Tab-separated table of C-alpha atoms and ligand atoms in Angstrom:
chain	number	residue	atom	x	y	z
I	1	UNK	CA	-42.504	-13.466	23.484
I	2	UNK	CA	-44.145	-15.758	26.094
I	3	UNK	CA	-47.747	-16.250	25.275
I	4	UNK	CA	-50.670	-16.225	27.586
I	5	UNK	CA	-52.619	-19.440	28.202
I	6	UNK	CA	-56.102	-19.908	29.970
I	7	UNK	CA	-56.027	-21.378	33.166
I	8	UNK	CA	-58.644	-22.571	35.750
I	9	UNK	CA	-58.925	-22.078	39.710
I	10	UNK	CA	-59.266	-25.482	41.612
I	11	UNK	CA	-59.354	-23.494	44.880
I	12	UNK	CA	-58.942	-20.208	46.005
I	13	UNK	CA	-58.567	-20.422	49.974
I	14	UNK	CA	-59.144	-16.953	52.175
I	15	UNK	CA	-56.628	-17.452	54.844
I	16	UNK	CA	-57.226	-13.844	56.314
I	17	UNK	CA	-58.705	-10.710	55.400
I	18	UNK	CA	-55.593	-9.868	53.021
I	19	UNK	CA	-54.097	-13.431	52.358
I	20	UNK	CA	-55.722	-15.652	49.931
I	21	UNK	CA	-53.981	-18.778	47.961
I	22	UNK	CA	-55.102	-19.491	44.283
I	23	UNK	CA	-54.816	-23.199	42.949
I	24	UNK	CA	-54.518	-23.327	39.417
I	25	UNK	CA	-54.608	-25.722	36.120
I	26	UNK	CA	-52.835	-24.572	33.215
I	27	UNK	CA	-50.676	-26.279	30.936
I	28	UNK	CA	-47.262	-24.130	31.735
I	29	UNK	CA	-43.705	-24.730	30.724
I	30	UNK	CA	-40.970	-26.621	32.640
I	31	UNK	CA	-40.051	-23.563	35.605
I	32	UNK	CA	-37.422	-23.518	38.150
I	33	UNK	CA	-38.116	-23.432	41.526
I	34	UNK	CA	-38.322	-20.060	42.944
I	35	UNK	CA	-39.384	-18.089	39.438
I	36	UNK	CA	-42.197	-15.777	38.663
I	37	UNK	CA	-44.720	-15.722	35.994
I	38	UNK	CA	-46.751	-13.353	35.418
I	39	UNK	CA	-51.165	-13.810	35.705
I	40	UNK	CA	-53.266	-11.502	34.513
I	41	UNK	CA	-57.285	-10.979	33.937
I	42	UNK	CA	-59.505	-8.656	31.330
I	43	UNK	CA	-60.776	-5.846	33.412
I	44	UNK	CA	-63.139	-3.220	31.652
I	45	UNK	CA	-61.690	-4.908	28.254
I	46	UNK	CA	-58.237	-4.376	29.136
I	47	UNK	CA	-55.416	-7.217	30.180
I	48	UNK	CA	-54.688	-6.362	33.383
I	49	UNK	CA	-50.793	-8.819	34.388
I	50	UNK	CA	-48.586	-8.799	37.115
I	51	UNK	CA	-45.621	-10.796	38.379
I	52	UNK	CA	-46.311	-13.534	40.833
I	53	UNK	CA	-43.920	-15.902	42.252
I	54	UNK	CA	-44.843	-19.727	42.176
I	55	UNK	CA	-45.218	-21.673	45.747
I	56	UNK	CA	-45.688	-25.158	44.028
I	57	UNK	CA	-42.489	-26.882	43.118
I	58	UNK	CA	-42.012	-27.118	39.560
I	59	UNK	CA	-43.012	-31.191	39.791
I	60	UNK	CA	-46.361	-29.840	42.024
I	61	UNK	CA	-49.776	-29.652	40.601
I	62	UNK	CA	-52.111	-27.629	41.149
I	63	UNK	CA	-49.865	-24.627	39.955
I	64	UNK	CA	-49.891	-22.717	43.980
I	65	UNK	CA	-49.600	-18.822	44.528
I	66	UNK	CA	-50.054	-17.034	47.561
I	67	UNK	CA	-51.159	-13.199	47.678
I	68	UNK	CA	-51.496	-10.264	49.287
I	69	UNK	CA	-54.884	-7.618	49.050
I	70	UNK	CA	-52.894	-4.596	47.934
I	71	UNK	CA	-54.897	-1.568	49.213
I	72	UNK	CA	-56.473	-0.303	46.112
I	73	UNK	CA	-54.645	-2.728	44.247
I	74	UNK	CA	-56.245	-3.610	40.725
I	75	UNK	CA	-55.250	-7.507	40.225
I	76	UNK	CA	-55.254	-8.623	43.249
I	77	UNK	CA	-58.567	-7.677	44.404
I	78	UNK	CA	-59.859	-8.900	41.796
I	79	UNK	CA	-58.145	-11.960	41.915
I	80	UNK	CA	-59.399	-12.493	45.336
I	81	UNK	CA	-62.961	-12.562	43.910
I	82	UNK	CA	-62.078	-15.545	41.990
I	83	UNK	CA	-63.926	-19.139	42.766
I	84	UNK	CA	-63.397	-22.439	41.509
I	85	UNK	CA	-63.590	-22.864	37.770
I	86	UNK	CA	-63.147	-19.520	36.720
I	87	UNK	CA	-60.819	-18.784	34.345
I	88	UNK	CA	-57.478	-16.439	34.462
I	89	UNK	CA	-54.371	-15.855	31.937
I	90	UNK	CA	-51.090	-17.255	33.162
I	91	UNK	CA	-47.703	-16.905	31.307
I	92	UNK	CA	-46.273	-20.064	29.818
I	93	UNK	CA	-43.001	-19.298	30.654
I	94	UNK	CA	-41.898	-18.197	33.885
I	95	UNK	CA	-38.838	-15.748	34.654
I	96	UNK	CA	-36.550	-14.691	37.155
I	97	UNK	CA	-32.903	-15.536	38.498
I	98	UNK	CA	-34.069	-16.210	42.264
I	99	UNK	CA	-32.903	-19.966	41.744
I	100	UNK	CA	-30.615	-22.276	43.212
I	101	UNK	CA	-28.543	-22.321	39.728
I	102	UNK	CA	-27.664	-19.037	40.495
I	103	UNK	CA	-26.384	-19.279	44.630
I	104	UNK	CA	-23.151	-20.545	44.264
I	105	UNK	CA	-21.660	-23.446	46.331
I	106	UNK	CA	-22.136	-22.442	50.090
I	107	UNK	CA	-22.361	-24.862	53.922
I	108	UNK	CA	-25.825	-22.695	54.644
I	109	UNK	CA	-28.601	-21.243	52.826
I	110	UNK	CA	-30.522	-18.807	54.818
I	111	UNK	CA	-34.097	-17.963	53.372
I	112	UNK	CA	-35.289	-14.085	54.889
I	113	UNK	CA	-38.497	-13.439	53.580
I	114	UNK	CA	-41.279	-10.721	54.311
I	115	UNK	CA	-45.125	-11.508	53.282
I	116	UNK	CA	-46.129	-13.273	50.412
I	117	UNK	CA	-42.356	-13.247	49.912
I	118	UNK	CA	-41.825	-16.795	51.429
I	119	UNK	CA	-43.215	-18.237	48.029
I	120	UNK	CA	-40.225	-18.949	45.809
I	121	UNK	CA	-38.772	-20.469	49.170
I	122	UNK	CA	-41.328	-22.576	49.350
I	123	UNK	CA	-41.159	-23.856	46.024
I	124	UNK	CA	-37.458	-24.577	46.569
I	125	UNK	CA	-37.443	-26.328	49.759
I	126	UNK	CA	-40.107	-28.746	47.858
I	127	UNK	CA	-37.468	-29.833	45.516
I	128	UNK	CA	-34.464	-32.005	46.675
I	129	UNK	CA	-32.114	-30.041	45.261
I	130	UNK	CA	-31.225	-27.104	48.725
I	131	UNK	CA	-30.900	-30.803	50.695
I	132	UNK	CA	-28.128	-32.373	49.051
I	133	UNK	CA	-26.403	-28.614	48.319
I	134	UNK	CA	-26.263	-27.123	51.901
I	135	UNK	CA	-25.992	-28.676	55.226
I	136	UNK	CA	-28.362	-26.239	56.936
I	137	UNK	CA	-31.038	-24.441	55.434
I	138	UNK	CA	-32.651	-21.462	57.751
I	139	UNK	CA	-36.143	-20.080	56.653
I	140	UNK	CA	-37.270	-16.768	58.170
I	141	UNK	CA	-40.972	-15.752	57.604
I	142	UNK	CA	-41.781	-11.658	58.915
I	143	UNK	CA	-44.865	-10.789	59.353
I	144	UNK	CA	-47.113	-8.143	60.958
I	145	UNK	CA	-49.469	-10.041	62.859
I	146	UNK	CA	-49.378	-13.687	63.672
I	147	UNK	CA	-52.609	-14.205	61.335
I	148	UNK	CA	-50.037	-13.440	58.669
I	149	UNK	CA	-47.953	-16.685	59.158
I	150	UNK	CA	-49.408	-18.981	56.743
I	151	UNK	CA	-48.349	-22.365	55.751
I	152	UNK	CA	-47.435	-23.675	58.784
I	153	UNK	CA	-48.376	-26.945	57.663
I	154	UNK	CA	-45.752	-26.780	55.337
I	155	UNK	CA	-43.502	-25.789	57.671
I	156	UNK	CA	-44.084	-28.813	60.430
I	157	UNK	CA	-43.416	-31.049	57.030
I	158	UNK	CA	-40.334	-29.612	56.484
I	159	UNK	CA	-39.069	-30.207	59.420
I	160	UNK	CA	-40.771	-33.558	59.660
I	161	UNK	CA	-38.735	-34.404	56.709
I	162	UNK	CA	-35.792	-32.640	57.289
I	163	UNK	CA	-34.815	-32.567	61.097
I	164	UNK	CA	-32.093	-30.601	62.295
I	165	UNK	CA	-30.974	-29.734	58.327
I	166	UNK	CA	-33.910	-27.217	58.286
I	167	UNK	CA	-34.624	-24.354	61.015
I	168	UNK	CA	-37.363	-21.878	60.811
I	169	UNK	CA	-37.824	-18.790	62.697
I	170	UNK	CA	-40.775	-16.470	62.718
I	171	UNK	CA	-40.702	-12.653	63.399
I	172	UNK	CA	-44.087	-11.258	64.196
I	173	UNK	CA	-43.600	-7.273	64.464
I	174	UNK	CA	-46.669	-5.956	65.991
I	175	UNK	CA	-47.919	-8.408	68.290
I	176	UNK	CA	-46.078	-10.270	70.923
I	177	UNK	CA	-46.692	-13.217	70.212
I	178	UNK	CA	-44.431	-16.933	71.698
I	179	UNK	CA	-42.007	-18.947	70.183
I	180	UNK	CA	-41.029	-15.644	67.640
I	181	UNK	CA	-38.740	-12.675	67.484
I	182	UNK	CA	-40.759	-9.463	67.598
I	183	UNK	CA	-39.678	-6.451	65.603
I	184	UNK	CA	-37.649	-6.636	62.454
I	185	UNK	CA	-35.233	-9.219	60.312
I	186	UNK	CA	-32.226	-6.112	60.307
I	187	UNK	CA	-32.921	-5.108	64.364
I	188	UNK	CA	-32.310	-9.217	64.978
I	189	UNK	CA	-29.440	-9.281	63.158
I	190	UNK	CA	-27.479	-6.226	64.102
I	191	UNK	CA	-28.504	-7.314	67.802
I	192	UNK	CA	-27.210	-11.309	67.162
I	193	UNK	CA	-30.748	-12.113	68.480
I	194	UNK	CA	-31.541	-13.992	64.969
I	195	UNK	CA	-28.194	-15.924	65.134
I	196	UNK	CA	-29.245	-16.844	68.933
I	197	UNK	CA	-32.526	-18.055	67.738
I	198	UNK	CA	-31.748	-20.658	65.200
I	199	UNK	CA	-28.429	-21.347	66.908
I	200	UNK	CA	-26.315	-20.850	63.693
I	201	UNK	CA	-23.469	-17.908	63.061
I	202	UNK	CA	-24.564	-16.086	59.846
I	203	UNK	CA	-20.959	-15.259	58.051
I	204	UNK	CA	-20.095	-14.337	54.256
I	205	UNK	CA	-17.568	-17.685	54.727
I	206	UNK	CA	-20.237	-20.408	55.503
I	207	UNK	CA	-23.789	-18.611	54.309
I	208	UNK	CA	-25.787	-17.830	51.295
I	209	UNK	CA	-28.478	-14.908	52.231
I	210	UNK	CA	-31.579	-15.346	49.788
I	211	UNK	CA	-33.853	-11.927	49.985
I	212	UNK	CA	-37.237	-11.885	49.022
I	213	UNK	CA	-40.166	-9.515	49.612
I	214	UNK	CA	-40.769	-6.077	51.153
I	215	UNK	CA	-37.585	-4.267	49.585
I	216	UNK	CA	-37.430	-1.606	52.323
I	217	UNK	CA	-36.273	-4.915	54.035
I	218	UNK	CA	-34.052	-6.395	51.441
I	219	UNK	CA	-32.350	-2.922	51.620
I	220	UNK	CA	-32.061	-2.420	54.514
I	221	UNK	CA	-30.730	-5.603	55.370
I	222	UNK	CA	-28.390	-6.250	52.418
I	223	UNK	CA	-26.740	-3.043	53.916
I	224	UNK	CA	-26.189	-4.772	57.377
I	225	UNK	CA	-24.862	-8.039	55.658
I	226	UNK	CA	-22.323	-6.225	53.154
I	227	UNK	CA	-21.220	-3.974	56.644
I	228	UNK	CA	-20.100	-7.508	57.838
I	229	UNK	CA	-18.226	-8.418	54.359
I	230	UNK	CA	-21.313	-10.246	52.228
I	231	UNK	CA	-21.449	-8.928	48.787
I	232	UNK	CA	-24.282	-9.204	46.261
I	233	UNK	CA	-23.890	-12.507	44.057
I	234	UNK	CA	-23.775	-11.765	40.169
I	235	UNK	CA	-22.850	-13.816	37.609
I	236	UNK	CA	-19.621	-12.202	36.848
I	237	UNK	CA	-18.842	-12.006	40.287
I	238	UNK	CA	-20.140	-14.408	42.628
I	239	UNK	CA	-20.985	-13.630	46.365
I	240	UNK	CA	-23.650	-14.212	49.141
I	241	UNK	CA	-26.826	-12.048	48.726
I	242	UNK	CA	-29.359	-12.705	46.149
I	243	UNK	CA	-32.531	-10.817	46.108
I	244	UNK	CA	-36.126	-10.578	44.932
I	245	UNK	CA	-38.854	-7.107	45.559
I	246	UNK	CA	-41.765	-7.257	45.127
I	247	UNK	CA	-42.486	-3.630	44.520
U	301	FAD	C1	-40.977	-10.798	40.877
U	301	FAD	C2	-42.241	-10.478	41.630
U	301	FAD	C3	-42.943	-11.502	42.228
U	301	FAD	C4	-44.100	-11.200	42.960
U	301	FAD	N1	-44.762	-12.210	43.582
U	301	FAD	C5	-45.847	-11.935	44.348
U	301	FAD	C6	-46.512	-12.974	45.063
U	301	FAD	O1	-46.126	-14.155	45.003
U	301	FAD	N2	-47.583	-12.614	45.802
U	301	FAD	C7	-48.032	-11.309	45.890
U	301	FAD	O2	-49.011	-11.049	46.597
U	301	FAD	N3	-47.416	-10.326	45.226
U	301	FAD	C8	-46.355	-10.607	44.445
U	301	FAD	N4	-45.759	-9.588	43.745
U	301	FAD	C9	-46.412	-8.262	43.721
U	301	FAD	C10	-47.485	-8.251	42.597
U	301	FAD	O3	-46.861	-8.295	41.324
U	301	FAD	C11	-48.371	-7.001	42.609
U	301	FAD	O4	-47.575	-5.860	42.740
U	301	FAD	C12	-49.370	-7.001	43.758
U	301	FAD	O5	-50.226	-8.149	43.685
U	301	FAD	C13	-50.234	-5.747	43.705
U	301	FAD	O6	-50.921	-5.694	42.477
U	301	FAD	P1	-52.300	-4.880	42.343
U	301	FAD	O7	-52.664	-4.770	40.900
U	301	FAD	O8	-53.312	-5.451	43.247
U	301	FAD	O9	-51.929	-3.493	42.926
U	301	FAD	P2	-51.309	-2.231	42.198
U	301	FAD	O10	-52.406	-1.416	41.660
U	301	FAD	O11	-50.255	-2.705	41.248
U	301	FAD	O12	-50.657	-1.506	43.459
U	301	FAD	C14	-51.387	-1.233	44.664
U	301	FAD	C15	-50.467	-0.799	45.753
U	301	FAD	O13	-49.517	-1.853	46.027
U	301	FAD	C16	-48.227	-1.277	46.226
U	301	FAD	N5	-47.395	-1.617	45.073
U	301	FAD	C17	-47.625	-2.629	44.202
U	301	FAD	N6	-46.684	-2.699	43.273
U	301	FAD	C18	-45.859	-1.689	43.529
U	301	FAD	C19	-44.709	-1.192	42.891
U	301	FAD	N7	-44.213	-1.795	41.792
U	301	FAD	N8	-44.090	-0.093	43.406
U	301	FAD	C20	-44.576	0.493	44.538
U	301	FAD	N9	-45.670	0.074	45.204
U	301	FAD	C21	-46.302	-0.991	44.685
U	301	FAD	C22	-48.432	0.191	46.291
U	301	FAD	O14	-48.704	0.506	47.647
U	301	FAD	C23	-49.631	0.402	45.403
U	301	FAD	O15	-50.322	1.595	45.666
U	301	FAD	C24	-44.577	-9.860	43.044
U	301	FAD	C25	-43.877	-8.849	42.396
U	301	FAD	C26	-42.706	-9.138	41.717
U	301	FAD	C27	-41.960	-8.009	41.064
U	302	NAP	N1	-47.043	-8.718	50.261
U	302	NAP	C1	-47.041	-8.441	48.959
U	302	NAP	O1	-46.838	-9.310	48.111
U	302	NAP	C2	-47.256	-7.017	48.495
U	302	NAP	C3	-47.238	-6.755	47.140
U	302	NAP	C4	-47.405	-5.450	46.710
U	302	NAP	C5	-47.552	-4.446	47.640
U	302	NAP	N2	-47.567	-4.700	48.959
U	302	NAP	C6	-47.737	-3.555	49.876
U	302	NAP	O2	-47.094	-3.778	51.122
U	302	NAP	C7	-47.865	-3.301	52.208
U	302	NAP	C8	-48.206	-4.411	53.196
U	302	NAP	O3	-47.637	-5.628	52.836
U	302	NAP	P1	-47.454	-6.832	53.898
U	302	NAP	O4	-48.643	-6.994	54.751
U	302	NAP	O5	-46.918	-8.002	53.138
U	302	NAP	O6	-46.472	-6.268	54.941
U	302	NAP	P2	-45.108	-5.531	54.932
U	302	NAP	O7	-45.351	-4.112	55.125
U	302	NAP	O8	-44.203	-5.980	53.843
U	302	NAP	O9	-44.607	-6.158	56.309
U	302	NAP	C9	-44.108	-7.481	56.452
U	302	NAP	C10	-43.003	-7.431	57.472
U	302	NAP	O10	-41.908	-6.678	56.937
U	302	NAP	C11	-41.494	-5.753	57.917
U	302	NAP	N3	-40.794	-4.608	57.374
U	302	NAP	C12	-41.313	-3.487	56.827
U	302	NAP	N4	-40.317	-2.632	56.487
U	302	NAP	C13	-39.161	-3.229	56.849
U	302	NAP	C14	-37.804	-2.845	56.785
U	302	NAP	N5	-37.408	-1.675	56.277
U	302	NAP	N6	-36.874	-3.703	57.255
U	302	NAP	C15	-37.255	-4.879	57.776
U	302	NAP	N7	-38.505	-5.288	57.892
U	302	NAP	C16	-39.463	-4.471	57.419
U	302	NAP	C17	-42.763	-5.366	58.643
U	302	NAP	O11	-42.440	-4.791	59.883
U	302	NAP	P3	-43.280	-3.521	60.489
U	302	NAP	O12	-44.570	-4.072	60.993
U	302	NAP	O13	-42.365	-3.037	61.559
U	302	NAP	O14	-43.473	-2.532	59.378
U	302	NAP	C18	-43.440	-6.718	58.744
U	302	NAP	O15	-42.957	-7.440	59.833
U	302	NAP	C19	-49.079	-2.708	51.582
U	302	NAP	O16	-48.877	-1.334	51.412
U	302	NAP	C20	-49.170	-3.391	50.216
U	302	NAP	O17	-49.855	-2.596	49.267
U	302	NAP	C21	-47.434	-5.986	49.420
């Protein structure tokens, strides 16, 4: 079983009043971009874990994770109270199949992500391995409000880097707000308005779809996808959706 080891914030940044960022030093195992691991802390003497996703790369340290306030959730707002050089538990060894080894080979990778749910992406696009596998690589970040689209530093890098190999496109869906699609990742696709957007036809022959986040989302889209002939990938049977929830 993994065990838990003790790790310390370096920073925890408030980006908003429900987004926060923990930096952390711990002495983890070797991870592959776009896992989980799971942190937890001792509330009223009892371990309280849950799964988080890691944002660094697996070469990047400090360990990054980005997070949402739950309302009335138990970890994270209490986890949002943390300051530098307290301590928190961290698994050793991370989980989760939301990795490159598992997309098979594919022209584009296209990266749909709700929330907090652009982490593992994040933590992929900061390895060189998407950049010598697909010619194009689309990231999607869907938010409510455009206070919600964090990491746009990270973004302007990427494309620094990366030129025309790497588009982004942000969907804000209750604000109007320039320069983004407003309303919802399945609305833009059913109308073509995403494909417009980044310029790029999305089609089970040239794309991989990656899924993570908000799962009303990654249901609701994965049912638009497969209703234009994407199937789910699996080992056994390889195809062109892989997904993460989050709850
Ligand atoms: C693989 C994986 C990776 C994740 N990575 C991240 C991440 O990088 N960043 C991040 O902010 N969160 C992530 N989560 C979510 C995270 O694990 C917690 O669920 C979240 O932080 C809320 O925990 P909490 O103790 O504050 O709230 P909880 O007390 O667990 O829940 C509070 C409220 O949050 C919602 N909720 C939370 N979990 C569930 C659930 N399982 N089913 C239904 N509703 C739920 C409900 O509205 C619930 O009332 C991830 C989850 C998974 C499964
Ligand atoms: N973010 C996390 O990691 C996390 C973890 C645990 C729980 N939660 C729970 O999620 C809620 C808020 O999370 P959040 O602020 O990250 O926002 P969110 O509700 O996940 O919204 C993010 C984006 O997803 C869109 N969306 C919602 N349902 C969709 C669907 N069926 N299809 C396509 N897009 C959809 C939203 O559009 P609309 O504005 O149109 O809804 C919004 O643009 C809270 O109840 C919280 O407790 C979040």
């Amino acid at each position: 079983m993994a065990q838990w080891v003790e790790g310390r914030v370096v920073e925890n940044i408030h980006w908003s009043e429900n987004l926060f960022t923990l930096k952390i030093d711990a002495d983890v195992d070797n991870f592959t971009a776009g896992q989980f691991t799971s942190l937890a802390l001792d509330i009223d003497g009892k371990r309280i874990a849950r799964p988080y996703s890691y944002l660094s790369s697996p070469s990047q340290r400090p360990l990054e994770f980005f997070f949402y306030t739950a309302t009335d959730g138990i970890l994270s707002n209490a986890l949002v109270k943390l300051k530098s050089n307290d301590s928190l538990w961290i698994k050793q060894q991370a989980n989760g199949f939301f990795t490159l080894d598992e997309v098979p080979e594919s022209n584009e990778l296209w990266m749909l992500g709700t929330g907090t749910g652009v982490a593992p992406f994040f933590s992929i696009l900061n390895t060189d391995e998407p950049w010598t596998r697909f010619k194009k690589i689309v990231l999607v970040h869907a938010v409510r409000t455009k206070v919600d689209l964090r990491y746009q530093k990270l973004i302007a890098l990427l494309r620094e880097k990366r030129g025309d190999q790497f588009k982004f496109q942000a969907f804000v869906s209750r604000e109007k707000i320039s320069g983004t699609i407003e309303g919802r990742i399945p609305a833009a696709i059913l109308d073509g308005s995403l494909e417009t957007a980044i310029n790029l036809p999305l089609s089970a022959e040239n794309s991989h779809v990656m899924l993570c986040g908000n799962p009303d989302m990654v249901k609701d889209t994965v049912e638009l996808l497969k209703a234009r002939n994407f199937r789910k990938n699996r080992r056994r049977t390889p195809g062109h959706i892989t997904v993460e929830n989050y709850w």
